[in-house]
Short mmCIF file of C-alpha atoms in Angstrom, two decimals:
data_model
loop_
_atom_site.label_atom_id
_atom_site.label_comp_id
_atom_site.label_asym_id
_atom_site.label_seq_id
_atom_site.Cartn_x
_atom_site.Cartn_y
_atom_site.Cartn_z
CA MET A 23 5.58 17.60 9.92
CA GLY A 24 3.14 14.76 10.44
CA TYR A 25 0.27 13.19 8.54
CA LYS A 26 2.35 10.93 6.35
CA GLY A 27 -0.37 8.42 5.47
CA ILE A 28 -2.15 10.28 2.67
CA ASP A 29 -0.77 11.95 -0.44
CA THR A 30 -2.53 14.93 -1.95
CA THR A 31 -2.29 15.74 -5.63
CA GLU A 32 -3.86 17.97 -8.25
CA LEU A 33 -6.12 16.54 -10.95
CA VAL A 34 -6.95 18.77 -13.94
CA PHE A 35 -9.54 18.10 -16.63
CA ASP A 36 -8.97 20.43 -19.56
CA ASN A 37 -11.58 20.54 -22.34
CA TYR A 38 -13.24 17.39 -21.04
CA ALA A 39 -16.96 16.75 -21.19
CA ALA A 40 -18.58 13.86 -19.36
CA SER A 41 -21.75 12.27 -20.60
CA ALA A 42 -24.71 12.27 -18.21
CA ASP A 43 -24.37 8.52 -17.58
CA SER A 44 -20.67 9.00 -16.63
CA ILE A 45 -21.33 11.54 -13.90
CA LEU A 46 -20.57 10.37 -10.37
CA GLY A 47 -23.82 9.82 -8.54
CA GLY A 48 -25.63 9.64 -11.88
CA GLU A 49 -27.47 12.94 -11.41
CA PRO A 50 -26.31 16.10 -13.19
CA GLY A 51 -26.57 19.23 -11.06
CA ARG A 52 -26.19 17.41 -7.73
CA GLY A 53 -22.41 17.59 -7.54
CA PHE A 54 -22.32 20.18 -4.75
CA PHE A 55 -24.63 18.10 -2.55
CA GLN A 56 -22.59 14.96 -3.21
CA MET A 57 -19.40 16.82 -2.39
CA MET A 58 -20.86 18.17 0.87
CA ASP A 59 -22.00 14.67 1.79
CA GLY A 60 -18.39 13.57 1.32
CA VAL A 61 -17.18 16.45 3.47
CA GLU A 62 -19.52 15.34 6.28
CA VAL A 63 -18.04 11.84 6.07
CA GLY A 64 -14.58 13.44 6.10
CA ARG A 65 -15.39 15.40 9.25
CA VAL A 66 -16.47 12.24 11.04
CA ASN A 67 -13.33 10.54 9.75
CA VAL A 68 -11.08 13.33 11.05
CA SER A 69 -12.96 13.13 14.35
CA ALA A 70 -12.20 9.42 14.57
CA ARG A 71 -8.53 10.02 13.81
CA ALA A 72 -8.39 12.79 16.41
CA CYS A 73 -9.91 10.41 18.95
CA GLY A 74 -7.31 7.79 18.10
CA VAL A 75 -4.40 10.20 18.50
CA ALA A 76 -5.84 11.59 21.75
CA ILE A 77 -6.46 8.15 23.21
CA ARG A 78 -2.92 7.05 22.37
CA ALA A 79 -1.41 10.25 23.79
CA PHE A 80 -3.38 9.70 26.99
CA GLU A 81 -2.30 6.05 27.24
CA LEU A 82 1.34 7.05 26.81
CA ALA A 83 1.04 9.74 29.48
CA ALA A 84 -0.68 7.42 31.96
CA ARG A 85 2.00 4.75 31.51
CA TYR A 86 4.94 7.15 31.59
CA ALA A 87 3.59 8.96 34.66
CA GLN A 88 3.52 5.66 36.56
CA GLN A 89 7.07 4.76 35.50
CA ARG A 90 8.87 8.11 35.91
CA THR A 91 9.78 8.96 39.50
CA THR A 92 10.65 12.24 41.18
CA PHE A 93 11.14 12.91 44.87
CA GLY A 94 10.88 9.19 45.56
CA LYS A 95 7.51 8.48 43.95
CA PRO A 96 5.96 8.10 40.49
CA ILE A 97 5.02 11.47 39.00
CA ALA A 98 1.44 10.17 38.63
CA GLN A 99 1.16 10.52 42.41
CA HIS A 100 1.87 14.25 42.27
CA GLN A 101 -1.41 16.15 42.33
CA ALA A 102 -0.61 18.32 39.30
CA ILE A 103 0.07 15.26 37.13
CA GLY A 104 -2.97 13.44 38.52
CA PHE A 105 -5.19 16.42 37.68
CA SER A 106 -3.71 16.56 34.18
CA LEU A 107 -4.43 12.86 33.66
CA ALA A 108 -8.00 13.35 34.92
CA GLU A 109 -8.57 16.22 32.48
CA MET A 110 -7.07 14.20 29.64
CA ALA A 111 -9.25 11.17 30.36
CA THR A 112 -12.39 13.32 30.50
CA LYS A 113 -11.57 15.01 27.19
CA VAL A 114 -10.84 11.67 25.52
CA GLU A 115 -14.18 10.25 26.69
CA ALA A 116 -16.20 13.34 25.67
CA ALA A 117 -14.52 13.49 22.26
CA HIS A 118 -15.16 9.80 21.63
CA LEU A 119 -18.86 10.14 22.49
CA MET A 120 -19.27 13.12 20.15
CA MET A 121 -17.56 11.25 17.31
CA VAL A 122 -19.67 8.11 17.79
CA ASN A 123 -22.87 10.20 17.81
CA ALA A 124 -21.90 11.93 14.55
CA ALA A 125 -20.99 8.60 12.95
CA ARG A 126 -24.30 7.03 13.99
CA LEU A 127 -26.24 9.96 12.55
CA LYS A 128 -24.31 9.72 9.29
CA ASP A 129 -24.93 5.97 9.10
CA SER A 130 -28.66 6.49 9.68
CA GLY A 131 -28.90 8.83 6.70
CA GLU A 132 -30.04 11.77 8.83
CA ARG A 133 -28.69 15.23 8.17
CA ASN A 134 -25.61 15.54 10.35
CA ASP A 135 -23.78 18.67 9.28
CA VAL A 136 -24.08 20.14 12.78
CA ALA A 137 -23.21 16.90 14.60
CA ALA A 138 -20.26 16.29 12.27
CA GLY A 139 -19.11 19.90 12.74
CA MET A 140 -19.43 19.66 16.52
CA ALA A 141 -17.57 16.35 16.60
CA LYS A 142 -14.79 17.58 14.33
CA TYR A 143 -14.43 20.81 16.32
CA LEU A 144 -14.39 19.17 19.76
CA THR A 145 -12.28 16.14 18.90
CA SER A 146 -9.57 18.07 17.07
CA GLU A 147 -9.30 20.70 19.81
CA TYR A 148 -9.25 18.07 22.55
CA CYS A 149 -6.76 15.99 20.59
CA SER A 150 -4.41 18.95 20.47
CA GLU A 151 -4.85 19.66 24.18
CA VAL A 152 -4.45 16.03 25.27
CA THR A 153 -1.39 15.51 23.06
CA GLN A 154 0.25 18.66 24.42
CA ALA A 155 -0.50 17.62 28.00
CA SER A 156 1.01 14.19 27.35
CA PHE A 157 4.03 15.85 25.79
CA ARG A 158 4.49 17.97 28.94
CA ILE A 159 4.24 14.92 31.17
CA HIS A 160 7.00 13.29 29.12
CA GLY A 161 9.18 16.36 29.62
CA GLY A 162 12.38 16.43 27.60
CA TYR A 163 11.84 12.84 26.47
CA GLY A 164 8.88 14.11 24.43
CA TYR A 165 11.34 15.52 21.87
CA SER A 166 13.06 12.18 21.39
CA LYS A 167 12.03 10.07 18.40
CA GLU A 168 12.43 7.07 20.72
CA TYR A 169 9.16 8.13 22.39
CA GLU A 170 5.93 7.83 20.44
CA ILE A 171 4.57 11.10 21.80
CA GLU A 172 7.05 12.93 19.53
CA ARG A 173 5.23 11.57 16.45
CA LEU A 174 1.80 12.33 17.89
CA MET A 175 2.89 15.93 18.44
CA ARG A 176 3.52 16.11 14.69
CA GLU A 177 0.21 14.41 13.81
CA ALA A 178 -2.20 16.39 16.01
CA PRO A 179 -1.88 19.86 14.37
CA PHE A 180 -3.20 18.72 11.00
CA LEU A 181 -6.38 17.46 12.62
CA LEU A 182 -7.12 21.07 13.64
CA ILE A 183 -7.31 22.13 9.99
CA GLY A 184 -8.24 19.01 7.99
CA GLU A 185 -11.87 19.08 6.74
CA GLY A 186 -12.19 22.68 7.96
CA THR A 187 -10.72 24.70 10.80
CA SER A 188 -12.45 25.16 14.15
CA GLU A 189 -13.67 28.54 12.93
CA ILE A 190 -15.35 26.88 9.93
CA GLN A 191 -16.93 24.30 12.25
CA LYS A 192 -18.24 27.07 14.52
CA THR A 193 -19.83 28.73 11.48
CA ILE A 194 -21.55 25.47 10.51
CA ILE A 195 -22.67 24.84 14.09
CA SER A 196 -24.03 28.37 14.60
CA LYS A 197 -25.97 28.28 11.31
CA GLY A 198 -27.45 24.92 12.29
CA ILE A 199 -28.41 26.16 15.73
CA LEU A 200 -30.09 29.23 14.26
CA ARG A 201 -31.91 27.01 11.73
CA GLU A 202 -33.13 24.73 14.52
CA TYR A 203 -34.16 27.54 16.85
CA ALA A 204 -35.51 29.92 14.21
CA LEU A 205 -38.23 32.26 15.41
#
């Protein structure tokens, strides 16, 4: 399908012992925390990629809807298409704000597991919705490799699962909420 930019491979260490000064991060016993820190960065990264795909899908839909005509006028002037564009623009803006907030928290060094989870959840879901709406606006042309929306339709699904599914993000978010609002 999509997501052609990154290769994944297996790395196996068999009967290998690392000295304490060779351990990443330099602190034995902290590997889980370092890994989770990397996962938080990954969630913000996936959020940023989801924003990029969603923004591009929206841009393509807005342009195409002004060029394609039916019944003597651009399809952008039909209320159903106009409403779809309005929903897409709102989702793109909300997703971008969530991603920027999570990135700022991560940069500040604050704990951001909940913000990163919220951003990843919202941006990936909205990316999928915006890309599908753009695809619908393109109609049959959306299947053609000549139109960029075809590629975005292959890219968006991975963002729903990369760095944890929406269900995983909801688990992280709910635990964080309960931690914050503990009785």
